[in-house]
Amino acid sequence: MALFAAARRAASSSVPVLLRASASSGSHRSAVLLRPLAAAVAPPKPRAMPFSSAPATRPSSDAELLSVIDSEIKYAEDCDDHDRVEEIPENFPFKISDEKGTNAVTLKRTYQGEQIEVVVHMPSLVTGDEPDHDRDGEDEDTAGDDNDEDEGQKPEQSSIPLTVTISKGDGPVLEFTCTAYPDEVIIDSMSVTQQSGDDERDMIAYEGPDFNDLDENLQREFHRYLDLRGISPRTTNFLHLYMINKDSREYLLWLRKLKDFFKQ
């Protein structure tokens, strides 16, 4: 501001001299002399800043996405599944451990000195609706083959995957991977692991043959073995409903986390 005031005072004291000079030299020379003086007296123009200090506005695409997420949250909240609590049956043999934000629950129990743990994953639902691309050419491929179809083949059913581990102290551990359907539990595979001193499980060199290659009597006894320990349709049918409700709750939680991200 002091520099600007000095320029204004210098301009004021120079005006009479310049006016006198203009009388002898003509109006053109006066105009030439006054041009730099006017520039000195004029207040400086503010420099344009390369970046704006104003808060950035949310992109329109983010706003549209947030609107869709809000609609999906409202739809999920209107459904009954997200807050439905299945009553655990009185004779349910396991203690359920269900942590928010996970895609599985853990069941634990002790049976005749055995420690049994079951990890139950999200269900695979079958609604009966097939995508159009799955049916492309179906009529052509199946025409005239109705008599060739396996009459004993069951339609697809909803299911839940299970991982069952059974241990006795520090000895070997049996591990079963199973698929639970509404009316039966299928053993997909079985392996034997050995616990080490640091609680890690080292695979025994030979795990055994494919479960379906075992003798049918042996397969039947392993199914009975699991049934006695609570891995049966009586248990898994309840778990199926429980996991459907959990899936709804976790989906709503996931949507709300998405909303929080896009609101930032």
PDB file of C-alpha atoms in Angstrom:
ATOM      1  CA  MET A   1       0.000   0.000   0.000  1.00  0.00           C
ATOM      2  CA  ALA A   2       2.942   2.463   0.703  1.00  0.00           C
ATOM      3  CA  LEU A   3       4.364   1.869  -2.747  1.00  0.00           C
ATOM      4  CA  PHE A   4       0.990   2.467  -4.319  1.00  0.00           C
ATOM      5  CA  ALA A   5       0.566   5.782  -2.347  1.00  0.00           C
ATOM      6  CA  ALA A   6       4.047   6.968  -3.401  1.00  0.00           C
ATOM      7  CA  ALA A   7       3.168   6.340  -7.020  1.00  0.00           C
ATOM      8  CA  ARG A   8      -0.003   8.366  -6.609  1.00  0.00           C
ATOM      9  CA  ARG A   9       1.958  11.311  -5.027  1.00  0.00           C
ATOM     10  CA  ALA A  10       4.573  11.219  -7.795  1.00  0.00           C
ATOM     11  CA  ALA A  11       1.864  11.292 -10.366  1.00  0.00           C
ATOM     12  CA  SER A  12       0.200  14.314  -8.717  1.00  0.00           C
ATOM     13  CA  SER A  13       3.407  16.363  -8.618  1.00  0.00           C
ATOM     14  CA  SER A  14       4.262  15.557 -12.216  1.00  0.00           C
ATOM     15  CA  VAL A  15       0.972  16.591 -13.753  1.00  0.00           C
ATOM     16  CA  PRO A  16       1.683  20.413 -13.872  1.00  0.00           C
ATOM     17  CA  VAL A  17       5.079  19.836 -15.492  1.00  0.00           C
ATOM     18  CA  LEU A  18       3.612  17.546 -18.075  1.00  0.00           C
ATOM     19  CA  LEU A  19       0.822  19.958 -18.814  1.00  0.00           C
ATOM     20  CA  ARG A  20       3.336  22.712 -19.397  1.00  0.00           C
ATOM     21  CA  ALA A  21       5.311  20.442 -21.676  1.00  0.00           C
ATOM     22  CA  SER A  22       2.198  19.658 -23.624  1.00  0.00           C
ATOM     23  CA  ALA A  23       1.660  23.308 -24.441  1.00  0.00           C
ATOM     24  CA  SER A  24       4.948  23.481 -26.336  1.00  0.00           C
ATOM     25  CA  SER A  25       5.133  20.047 -27.833  1.00  0.00           C
ATOM     26  CA  GLY A  26       1.578  19.429 -28.848  1.00  0.00           C
ATOM     27  CA  SER A  27      -1.185  17.099 -27.744  1.00  0.00           C
ATOM     28  CA  HIS A  28       0.391  13.988 -29.352  1.00  0.00           C
ATOM     29  CA  ARG A  29       3.556  14.166 -27.269  1.00  0.00           C
ATOM     30  CA  SER A  30       1.471  14.817 -24.136  1.00  0.00           C
ATOM     31  CA  ALA A  31      -0.532  11.696 -24.791  1.00  0.00           C
ATOM     32  CA  VAL A  32       2.657   9.668 -25.126  1.00  0.00           C
ATOM     33  CA  LEU A  33       3.991  10.953 -21.802  1.00  0.00           C
ATOM     34  CA  LEU A  34       0.727  10.476 -19.917  1.00  0.00           C
ATOM     35  CA  ARG A  35       0.302   6.815 -21.009  1.00  0.00           C
ATOM     36  CA  PRO A  36       3.021   5.379 -18.682  1.00  0.00           C
ATOM     37  CA  LEU A  37       1.902   7.706 -15.903  1.00  0.00           C
ATOM     38  CA  ALA A  38      -1.654   6.400 -16.113  1.00  0.00           C
ATOM     39  CA  ALA A  39      -0.313   2.874 -15.981  1.00  0.00           C
ATOM     40  CA  ALA A  40       1.652   3.693 -12.825  1.00  0.00           C
ATOM     41  CA  VAL A  41      -1.351   5.279 -11.122  1.00  0.00           C
ATOM     42  CA  ALA A  42      -3.821   2.443 -12.032  1.00  0.00           C
ATOM     43  CA  PRO A  43      -4.314  -0.095  -9.207  1.00  0.00           C
ATOM     44  CA  PRO A  44      -2.762  -3.505  -9.900  1.00  0.00           C
ATOM     45  CA  LYS A  45      -5.086  -6.274 -11.098  1.00  0.00           C
ATOM     46  CA  PRO A  46      -5.285  -9.387  -8.939  1.00  0.00           C
ATOM     47  CA  ARG A  47      -3.379 -12.357 -10.334  1.00  0.00           C
ATOM     48  CA  ALA A  48      -5.415 -15.382 -11.293  1.00  0.00           C
ATOM     49  CA  MET A  49      -4.740 -18.343  -8.980  1.00  0.00           C
ATOM     50  CA  PRO A  50      -3.917 -21.623 -10.758  1.00  0.00           C
ATOM     51  CA  PHE A  51      -6.053 -23.619  -8.280  1.00  0.00           C
ATOM     52  CA  SER A  52      -9.398 -22.732  -6.782  1.00  0.00           C
ATOM     53  CA  SER A  53      -9.751 -22.757  -3.012  1.00  0.00           C
ATOM     54  CA  ALA A  54     -13.480 -23.511  -3.287  1.00  0.00           C
ATOM     55  CA  PRO A  55     -14.502 -27.058  -2.229  1.00  0.00           C
ATOM     56  CA  ALA A  56     -14.692 -29.495  -5.143  1.00  0.00           C
ATOM     57  CA  THR A  57     -18.169 -30.564  -6.107  1.00  0.00           C
ATOM     58  CA  ARG A  58     -19.024 -34.264  -6.252  1.00  0.00           C
ATOM     59  CA  PRO A  59     -19.021 -35.622  -9.831  1.00  0.00           C
ATOM     60  CA  SER A  60     -22.470 -36.184 -11.214  1.00  0.00           C
ATOM     61  CA  SER A  61     -21.690 -39.864 -11.746  1.00  0.00           C
ATOM     62  CA  ASP A  62     -20.979 -40.254  -8.012  1.00  0.00           C
ATOM     63  CA  ALA A  63     -24.234 -38.513  -7.146  1.00  0.00           C
ATOM     64  CA  GLU A  64     -26.174 -40.836  -9.435  1.00  0.00           C
ATOM     65  CA  LEU A  65     -24.438 -43.874  -7.972  1.00  0.00           C
ATOM     66  CA  LEU A  66     -25.193 -42.673  -4.432  1.00  0.00           C
ATOM     67  CA  SER A  67     -28.839 -42.293  -5.377  1.00  0.00           C
ATOM     68  CA  VAL A  68     -28.987 -45.872  -6.653  1.00  0.00           C
ATOM     69  CA  ILE A  69     -27.271 -47.123  -3.476  1.00  0.00           C
ATOM     70  CA  ASP A  70     -29.845 -45.266  -1.362  1.00  0.00           C
ATOM     71  CA  SER A  71     -32.648 -46.931  -3.313  1.00  0.00           C
ATOM     72  CA  GLU A  72     -31.070 -50.350  -2.835  1.00  0.00           C
ATOM     73  CA  ILE A  73     -30.647 -49.725   0.906  1.00  0.00           C
ATOM     74  CA  LYS A  74     -34.314 -48.791   1.213  1.00  0.00           C
ATOM     75  CA  TYR A  75     -35.324 -51.927  -0.663  1.00  0.00           C
ATOM     76  CA  ALA A  76     -33.108 -54.088   1.568  1.00  0.00           C
ATOM     77  CA  GLU A  77     -34.502 -52.448   4.718  1.00  0.00           C
ATOM     78  CA  ASP A  78     -38.056 -53.144   3.579  1.00  0.00           C
ATOM     79  CA  CYS A  79     -37.290 -56.854   3.362  1.00  0.00           C
ATOM     80  CA  ASP A  80     -37.945 -58.952   6.448  1.00  0.00           C
ATOM     81  CA  ASP A  81     -34.804 -61.070   6.245  1.00  0.00           C
ATOM     82  CA  HIS A  82     -32.247 -58.476   7.312  1.00  0.00           C
ATOM     83  CA  ASP A  83     -33.573 -58.184  10.870  1.00  0.00           C
ATOM     84  CA  ARG A  84     -35.179 -61.583  11.262  1.00  0.00           C
ATOM     85  CA  VAL A  85     -33.710 -63.713  14.037  1.00  0.00           C
ATOM     86  CA  GLU A  86     -34.187 -67.433  13.687  1.00  0.00           C
ATOM     87  CA  GLU A  87     -34.968 -69.081  16.996  1.00  0.00           C
ATOM     88  CA  ILE A  88     -32.352 -71.719  17.739  1.00  0.00           C
ATOM     89  CA  PRO A  89     -34.014 -75.106  18.309  1.00  0.00           C
ATOM     90  CA  GLU A  90     -33.824 -76.472  21.833  1.00  0.00           C
ATOM     91  CA  ASN A  91     -31.986 -79.595  20.746  1.00  0.00           C
ATOM     92  CA  PHE A  92     -29.501 -77.760  18.519  1.00  0.00           C
ATOM     93  CA  PRO A  93     -26.176 -79.444  19.386  1.00  0.00           C
ATOM     94  CA  PHE A  94     -23.761 -76.599  18.570  1.00  0.00           C
ATOM     95  CA  LYS A  95     -22.814 -73.210  19.939  1.00  0.00           C
ATOM     96  CA  ILE A  96     -22.966 -70.595  17.158  1.00  0.00           C
ATOM     97  CA  SER A  97     -20.274 -67.940  16.758  1.00  0.00           C
ATOM     98  CA  ASP A  98     -21.387 -65.267  14.285  1.00  0.00           C
ATOM     99  CA  GLU A  99     -19.230 -62.187  13.733  1.00  0.00           C
ATOM    100  CA  LYS A 100     -20.620 -59.164  11.905  1.00  0.00           C
ATOM    101  CA  GLY A 101     -18.946 -58.469   8.571  1.00  0.00           C
ATOM    102  CA  THR A 102     -17.934 -62.079   7.869  1.00  0.00           C
ATOM    103  CA  ASN A 103     -19.278 -64.501   5.271  1.00  0.00           C
ATOM    104  CA  ALA A 104     -19.348 -67.558   7.544  1.00  0.00           C
ATOM    105  CA  VAL A 105     -20.349 -68.730  11.014  1.00  0.00           C
ATOM    106  CA  THR A 106     -18.544 -71.199  13.238  1.00  0.00           C
ATOM    107  CA  LEU A 107     -20.194 -74.007  15.191  1.00  0.00           C
ATOM    108  CA  LYS A 108     -18.464 -75.745  18.096  1.00  0.00           C
ATOM    109  CA  ARG A 109     -19.259 -78.638  20.377  1.00  0.00           C
ATOM    110  CA  THR A 110     -17.641 -81.415  22.399  1.00  0.00           C
ATOM    111  CA  TYR A 111     -18.752 -84.974  21.781  1.00  0.00           C
ATOM    112  CA  GLN A 112     -17.328 -87.885  23.786  1.00  0.00           C
ATOM    113  CA  GLY A 113     -13.956 -86.185  24.200  1.00  0.00           C
ATOM    114  CA  GLU A 114     -13.826 -84.945  20.591  1.00  0.00           C
ATOM    115  CA  GLN A 115     -13.579 -81.282  19.660  1.00  0.00           C
ATOM    116  CA  ILE A 116     -15.862 -80.606  16.696  1.00  0.00           C
ATOM    117  CA  GLU A 117     -15.795 -77.389  14.700  1.00  0.00           C
ATOM    118  CA  VAL A 118     -17.974 -76.629  11.695  1.00  0.00           C
ATOM    119  CA  VAL A 119     -17.479 -73.614   9.441  1.00  0.00           C
ATOM    120  CA  VAL A 120     -20.715 -72.803   7.602  1.00  0.00           C
ATOM    121  CA  HIS A 121     -20.455 -70.631   4.492  1.00  0.00           C
ATOM    122  CA  MET A 122     -23.038 -68.561   2.640  1.00  0.00           C
ATOM    123  CA  PRO A 123     -25.742 -70.584   0.886  1.00  0.00           C
ATOM    124  CA  SER A 124     -25.925 -71.271  -2.799  1.00  0.00           C
ATOM    125  CA  LEU A 125     -29.517 -70.464  -3.667  1.00  0.00           C
ATOM    126  CA  VAL A 126     -31.453 -71.986  -6.542  1.00  0.00           C
ATOM    127  CA  THR A 127     -34.457 -69.898  -7.584  1.00  0.00           C
ATOM    128  CA  GLY A 128     -35.451 -71.839 -10.684  1.00  0.00           C
ATOM    129  CA  ASP A 129     -34.876 -68.844 -12.968  1.00  0.00           C
ATOM    130  CA  GLU A 130     -32.310 -69.532 -15.665  1.00  0.00           C
ATOM    131  CA  PRO A 131     -30.597 -66.747 -17.623  1.00  0.00           C
ATOM    132  CA  ASP A 132     -31.609 -66.568 -21.262  1.00  0.00           C
ATOM    133  CA  HIS A 133     -28.071 -67.278 -22.462  1.00  0.00           C
ATOM    134  CA  ASP A 134     -28.127 -70.594 -20.565  1.00  0.00           C
ATOM    135  CA  ARG A 135     -31.112 -71.691 -22.580  1.00  0.00           C
ATOM    136  CA  ASP A 136     -29.756 -70.690 -25.991  1.00  0.00           C
ATOM    137  CA  GLY A 137     -29.883 -73.709 -28.199  1.00  0.00           C
ATOM    138  CA  GLU A 138     -31.319 -75.849 -25.420  1.00  0.00           C
ATOM    139  CA  ASP A 139     -34.274 -76.949 -27.501  1.00  0.00           C
ATOM    140  CA  GLU A 140     -31.960 -78.008 -30.306  1.00  0.00           C
ATOM    141  CA  ASP A 141     -29.585 -79.865 -27.994  1.00  0.00           C
ATOM    142  CA  THR A 142     -32.295 -81.724 -26.105  1.00  0.00           C
ATOM    143  CA  ALA A 143     -34.712 -82.450 -28.930  1.00  0.00           C
ATOM    144  CA  GLY A 144     -35.289 -86.164 -29.150  1.00  0.00           C
ATOM    145  CA  ASP A 145     -33.067 -86.850 -26.098  1.00  0.00           C
ATOM    146  CA  ASP A 146     -35.774 -87.027 -23.439  1.00  0.00           C
ATOM    147  CA  ASN A 147     -35.572 -90.784 -23.350  1.00  0.00           C
ATOM    148  CA  ASP A 148     -31.802 -90.629 -22.860  1.00  0.00           C
ATOM    149  CA  GLU A 149     -31.948 -88.528 -19.690  1.00  0.00           C
ATOM    150  CA  ASP A 150     -31.114 -90.083 -16.381  1.00  0.00           C
ATOM    151  CA  GLU A 151     -34.492 -90.561 -14.721  1.00  0.00           C
ATOM    152  CA  GLY A 152     -32.829 -90.645 -11.319  1.00  0.00           C
ATOM    153  CA  GLN A 153     -31.185 -87.231 -11.707  1.00  0.00           C
ATOM    154  CA  LYS A 154     -32.377 -84.783  -9.046  1.00  0.00           C
ATOM    155  CA  PRO A 155     -33.245 -81.172  -9.841  1.00  0.00           C
ATOM    156  CA  GLU A 156     -30.846 -78.527  -8.551  1.00  0.00           C
ATOM    157  CA  GLN A 157     -31.437 -77.538  -4.938  1.00  0.00           C
ATOM    158  CA  SER A 158     -30.219 -74.786  -2.672  1.00  0.00           C
ATOM    159  CA  SER A 159     -27.303 -75.829  -0.507  1.00  0.00           C
ATOM    160  CA  ILE A 160     -24.763 -74.646   2.050  1.00  0.00           C
ATOM    161  CA  PRO A 161     -21.071 -75.635   2.091  1.00  0.00           C
ATOM    162  CA  LEU A 162     -19.600 -76.954   5.333  1.00  0.00           C
ATOM    163  CA  THR A 163     -16.076 -77.641   6.569  1.00  0.00           C
ATOM    164  CA  VAL A 164     -16.029 -80.060   9.500  1.00  0.00           C
ATOM    165  CA  THR A 165     -12.932 -80.701  11.620  1.00  0.00           C
ATOM    166  CA  ILE A 166     -12.829 -83.313  14.386  1.00  0.00           C
ATOM    167  CA  SER A 167      -9.868 -83.610  16.749  1.00  0.00           C
ATOM    168  CA  LYS A 168      -8.863 -85.586  19.832  1.00  0.00           C
ATOM    169  CA  GLY A 169      -6.258 -83.805  21.881  1.00  0.00           C
ATOM    170  CA  ASP A 170      -2.942 -83.441  20.045  1.00  0.00           C
ATOM    171  CA  GLY A 171      -3.541 -86.347  17.675  1.00  0.00           C
ATOM    172  CA  PRO A 172      -4.505 -86.355  13.986  1.00  0.00           C
ATOM    173  CA  VAL A 173      -7.466 -84.311  12.794  1.00  0.00           C
ATOM    174  CA  LEU A 174     -10.202 -85.433  10.436  1.00  0.00           C
ATOM    175  CA  GLU A 175     -11.416 -82.790   8.014  1.00  0.00           C
ATOM    176  CA  PHE A 176     -14.526 -83.177   5.887  1.00  0.00           C
ATOM    177  CA  THR A 177     -15.805 -80.833   3.207  1.00  0.00           C
ATOM    178  CA  CYS A 178     -19.539 -81.288   2.827  1.00  0.00           C
ATOM    179  CA  THR A 179     -22.513 -79.887   0.963  1.00  0.00           C
ATOM    180  CA  ALA A 180     -25.784 -79.749   2.872  1.00  0.00           C
ATOM    181  CA  TYR A 181     -29.040 -80.025   0.921  1.00  0.00           C
ATOM    182  CA  PRO A 182     -32.541 -79.848   2.402  1.00  0.00           C
ATOM    183  CA  ASP A 183     -32.823 -83.626   2.739  1.00  0.00           C
ATOM    184  CA  GLU A 184     -29.224 -84.887   2.982  1.00  0.00           C
ATOM    185  CA  VAL A 185     -25.602 -84.035   3.678  1.00  0.00           C
ATOM    186  CA  ILE A 186     -23.075 -85.042   1.008  1.00  0.00           C
ATOM    187  CA  ILE A 187     -19.418 -85.625   1.852  1.00  0.00           C
ATOM    188  CA  ASP A 188     -17.358 -84.144  -0.960  1.00  0.00           C
ATOM    189  CA  SER A 189     -13.906 -84.969   0.398  1.00  0.00           C
ATOM    190  CA  MET A 190     -12.100 -86.149   3.501  1.00  0.00           C
ATOM    191  CA  SER A 191      -8.506 -85.692   4.632  1.00  0.00           C
ATOM    192  CA  VAL A 192      -6.335 -86.393   7.655  1.00  0.00           C
ATOM    193  CA  THR A 193      -4.054 -83.699   9.064  1.00  0.00           C
ATOM    194  CA  GLN A 194      -1.509 -83.731  11.843  1.00  0.00           C
ATOM    195  CA  GLN A 195      -1.255 -80.943  14.396  1.00  0.00           C
ATOM    196  CA  SER A 196       2.237 -79.614  15.026  1.00  0.00           C
ATOM    197  CA  GLY A 197       3.595 -77.948  18.161  1.00  0.00           C
ATOM    198  CA  ASP A 198       2.657 -74.451  16.918  1.00  0.00           C
ATOM    199  CA  ASP A 199      -0.951 -75.476  16.202  1.00  0.00           C
ATOM    200  CA  GLU A 200      -0.415 -75.590  12.449  1.00  0.00           C
ATOM    201  CA  ARG A 201      -1.679 -78.577  10.521  1.00  0.00           C
ATOM    202  CA  ASP A 202       0.746 -80.428   8.315  1.00  0.00           C
ATOM    203  CA  MET A 203      -0.723 -82.632   5.669  1.00  0.00           C
ATOM    204  CA  ILE A 204       0.086 -86.322   6.102  1.00  0.00           C
ATOM    205  CA  ALA A 205       1.912 -87.640   3.040  1.00  0.00           C
ATOM    206  CA  TYR A 206      -1.011 -89.794   1.914  1.00  0.00           C
ATOM    207  CA  GLU A 207      -4.439 -88.253   2.356  1.00  0.00           C
ATOM    208  CA  GLY A 208      -6.377 -91.216   1.063  1.00  0.00           C
ATOM    209  CA  PRO A 209      -8.332 -91.829  -2.131  1.00  0.00           C
ATOM    210  CA  ASP A 210     -11.121 -89.696  -3.489  1.00  0.00           C
ATOM    211  CA  PHE A 211     -14.076 -90.105  -1.157  1.00  0.00           C
ATOM    212  CA  ASN A 212     -16.360 -91.296  -3.946  1.00  0.00           C
ATOM    213  CA  ASP A 213     -13.847 -94.033  -4.737  1.00  0.00           C
ATOM    214  CA  LEU A 214     -14.131 -95.536  -1.263  1.00  0.00           C
ATOM    215  CA  ASP A 215     -16.103 -98.674  -0.697  1.00  0.00           C
ATOM    216  CA  GLU A 216     -19.802 -97.888  -0.422  1.00  0.00           C
ATOM    217  CA  ASN A 217     -19.998 -99.430   3.033  1.00  0.00           C
ATOM    218  CA  LEU A 218     -17.139 -97.196   4.201  1.00  0.00           C
ATOM    219  CA  GLN A 219     -18.826 -94.139   2.710  1.00  0.00           C
ATOM    220  CA  ARG A 220     -22.039 -95.054   4.469  1.00  0.00           C
ATOM    221  CA  GLU A 221     -20.264 -95.411   7.825  1.00  0.00           C
ATOM    222  CA  PHE A 222     -18.610 -92.005   7.477  1.00  0.00           C
ATOM    223  CA  HIS A 223     -22.017 -90.436   6.821  1.00  0.00           C
ATOM    224  CA  ARG A 224     -23.304 -92.164   9.951  1.00  0.00           C
ATOM    225  CA  TYR A 225     -20.216 -90.987  11.829  1.00  0.00           C
ATOM    226  CA  LEU A 226     -21.024 -87.344  11.007  1.00  0.00           C
ATOM    227  CA  ASP A 227     -24.732 -87.801  11.662  1.00  0.00           C
ATOM    228  CA  LEU A 228     -24.028 -88.957  15.217  1.00  0.00           C
ATOM    229  CA  ARG A 229     -21.973 -85.801  15.775  1.00  0.00           C
ATOM    230  CA  GLY A 230     -24.785 -83.483  14.669  1.00  0.00           C
ATOM    231  CA  ILE A 231     -23.963 -83.071  10.978  1.00  0.00           C
ATOM    232  CA  SER A 232     -27.401 -84.043   9.730  1.00  0.00           C
ATOM    233  CA  PRO A 233     -30.369 -82.508   7.881  1.00  0.00           C
ATOM    234  CA  ARG A 234     -31.961 -81.760  11.261  1.00  0.00           C
ATOM    235  CA  THR A 235     -29.105 -79.353  11.911  1.00  0.00           C
ATOM    236  CA  THR A 236     -28.347 -78.080   8.428  1.00  0.00           C
ATOM    237  CA  ASN A 237     -31.957 -77.206   7.576  1.00  0.00           C
ATOM    238  CA  PHE A 238     -31.933 -74.663  10.403  1.00  0.00           C
ATOM    239  CA  LEU A 239     -28.498 -73.445   9.281  1.00  0.00           C
ATOM    240  CA  HIS A 240     -29.832 -72.919   5.779  1.00  0.00           C
ATOM    241  CA  LEU A 241     -32.436 -70.416   7.045  1.00  0.00           C
ATOM    242  CA  TYR A 242     -29.923 -68.858   9.412  1.00  0.00           C
ATOM    243  CA  MET A 243     -27.403 -68.238   6.637  1.00  0.00           C
ATOM    244  CA  ILE A 244     -30.023 -66.767   4.302  1.00  0.00           C
ATOM    245  CA  ASN A 245     -30.836 -64.191   6.990  1.00  0.00           C
ATOM    246  CA  LYS A 246     -27.149 -63.541   7.628  1.00  0.00           C
ATOM    247  CA  ASP A 247     -26.599 -62.973   3.919  1.00  0.00           C
ATOM    248  CA  SER A 248     -29.348 -60.320   3.967  1.00  0.00           C
ATOM    249  CA  ARG A 249     -27.833 -58.604   7.018  1.00  0.00           C
ATOM    250  CA  GLU A 250     -24.328 -58.595   5.573  1.00  0.00           C
ATOM    251  CA  TYR A 251     -25.570 -57.252   2.251  1.00  0.00           C
ATOM    252  CA  LEU A 252     -27.271 -54.319   3.976  1.00  0.00           C
ATOM    253  CA  LEU A 253     -24.132 -53.634   5.998  1.00  0.00           C
ATOM    254  CA  TRP A 254     -22.065 -53.710   2.811  1.00  0.00           C
ATOM    255  CA  LEU A 255     -24.408 -51.216   1.118  1.00  0.00           C
ATOM    256  CA  ARG A 256     -24.133 -48.819   4.041  1.00  0.00           C
ATOM    257  CA  LYS A 257     -20.345 -48.979   3.881  1.00  0.00           C
ATOM    258  CA  LEU A 258     -20.533 -48.127   0.180  1.00  0.00           C
ATOM    259  CA  LYS A 259     -22.756 -45.157   0.960  1.00  0.00           C
ATOM    260  CA  ASP A 260     -20.315 -43.883   3.593  1.00  0.00           C
ATOM    261  CA  PHE A 261     -17.494 -44.063   1.044  1.00  0.00           C
ATOM    262  CA  PHE A 262     -19.296 -42.062  -1.633  1.00  0.00           C
ATOM    263  CA  LYS A 263     -20.532 -39.474   0.888  1.00  0.00           C
ATOM    264  CA  GLN A 264     -16.967 -38.526   1.806  1.00  0.00           C
TER     265      GLN A 264
END
